[in-house]
Amino acid sequence: MCKDEFERVMSSGHPEHFLRKPGEKYSRKELIHAWTVYLKKELKIKKAQEEELLLVKLRQKADLFNRLFSSDSDLTDKEVEKLLEEAREEDSTDKQFLSSLLRISFFVIVARMFSNSF
């Protein structure tokens, strides 16, 4: 399974295609390294975006928390139930995002293992 995924990625075109000089030989190790560098960069960007999004969500949750527990709360029971349902849905999408980050991280690890074996 992992090897199949690795081979699928390796056979696809590299997003930051690099040209070789005439007569320069193809190096699988070089391609694995290029993919590893690219995926690390993508992972770093995604992590930064996710951290920023989590901070925004945290501020929203803090505002909501303050509204819920203030002495003059304007939220009805139905609104509170709806907010709880939305929070549950958000939790499931966050789990899906983390799963995709784990897959990318796993590929980087597998690519390192393969590059060390060549």
XYZ file of C-alpha atoms in Angstrom:
118
model
C 0.000 0.000 0.000
C 2.663 2.536 1.023
C 4.974 1.510 -1.779
C 2.114 1.834 -4.297
C 1.359 5.359 -3.089
C 5.058 6.217 -3.191
C 5.366 4.949 -6.775
C 2.201 6.805 -7.800
C 3.625 10.100 -6.538
C 7.038 9.403 -8.052
C 5.523 8.690 -11.468
C 3.508 11.922 -11.467
C 5.127 15.132 -12.609
C 6.970 17.151 -9.993
C 5.151 20.467 -9.324
C 8.420 22.401 -9.432
C 9.837 20.717 -12.504
C 13.577 21.096 -12.748
C 15.420 20.879 -16.052
C 18.603 18.929 -16.603
C 21.523 20.027 -18.670
C 22.197 18.025 -21.842
C 24.026 14.821 -20.958
C 23.072 14.979 -17.293
C 21.748 11.648 -16.023
C 18.392 11.066 -14.365
C 18.691 10.532 -10.649
C 15.848 8.911 -8.735
C 17.485 9.976 -5.493
C 17.476 13.585 -6.702
C 13.793 13.327 -7.605
C 12.938 11.824 -4.200
C 14.843 14.644 -2.525
C 12.991 17.234 -4.643
C 9.635 15.707 -3.679
C 10.650 15.641 -0.012
C 11.660 19.315 -0.094
C 8.458 20.254 -1.924
C 6.184 18.315 0.443
C 7.934 19.733 3.516
C 7.362 23.225 2.138
C 3.682 22.460 1.450
C 3.283 20.966 4.926
C 4.837 24.054 6.516
C 2.429 26.312 4.581
C -0.580 24.178 5.533
C 0.462 24.103 9.188
C 0.818 27.902 9.248
C -2.604 28.313 7.637
C -4.139 25.857 10.074
C -2.557 27.629 13.059
C -3.943 30.947 11.855
C -7.379 29.416 11.333
C -7.283 27.838 14.790
C -6.470 31.217 16.351
C -9.452 32.771 14.572
C -11.674 29.913 15.749
C -10.336 30.290 19.280
C -11.224 33.989 19.315
C -14.703 33.183 17.989
C -15.173 30.499 20.637
C -14.001 32.886 23.365
C -16.523 35.500 22.209
C -19.258 32.868 22.134
C -18.232 31.587 25.564
C -18.470 35.129 26.936
C -21.940 35.522 25.389
C -23.130 32.189 26.775
C -22.025 32.808 30.331
C -22.669 36.514 30.660
C -25.407 37.503 33.071
C -27.375 39.143 30.250
C -27.011 36.360 27.641
C -29.254 36.885 24.609
C -29.039 33.293 23.309
C -32.080 31.032 23.399
C -31.920 27.309 24.145
C -32.492 26.536 20.445
C -29.591 28.794 19.454
C -27.353 27.078 22.002
C -28.349 23.643 20.636
C -27.618 24.813 17.083
C -24.203 26.134 18.136
C -23.387 22.814 19.805
C -24.324 20.921 16.630
C -22.104 23.226 14.544
C -19.250 22.635 16.997
C -19.631 18.857 16.578
C -19.524 19.199 12.777
C -16.416 21.392 13.028
C -14.711 18.770 15.161
C -15.240 16.119 12.479
C -13.821 18.348 9.693
C -10.802 19.185 11.858
C -10.158 15.447 12.206
C -10.285 15.052 8.403
C -7.771 17.887 7.961
C -5.413 16.359 10.512
C -5.714 13.040 8.715
C -4.577 14.635 5.439
C -1.635 16.299 7.213
C -0.642 12.929 8.644
C -0.725 11.363 5.151
C 1.600 14.081 3.812
C 3.943 13.654 6.783
C 3.929 9.902 6.246
C 4.883 10.342 2.585
C 7.810 12.581 3.579
C 9.036 9.885 5.978
C 8.676 7.135 3.353
C 10.468 9.295 0.775
C 13.363 9.790 3.191
C 13.583 6.049 3.778
C 13.638 5.347 0.029
C 16.174 8.102 -0.687
C 18.527 6.656 1.919
C 18.305 3.226 0.301
C 19.516 4.471 -3.127
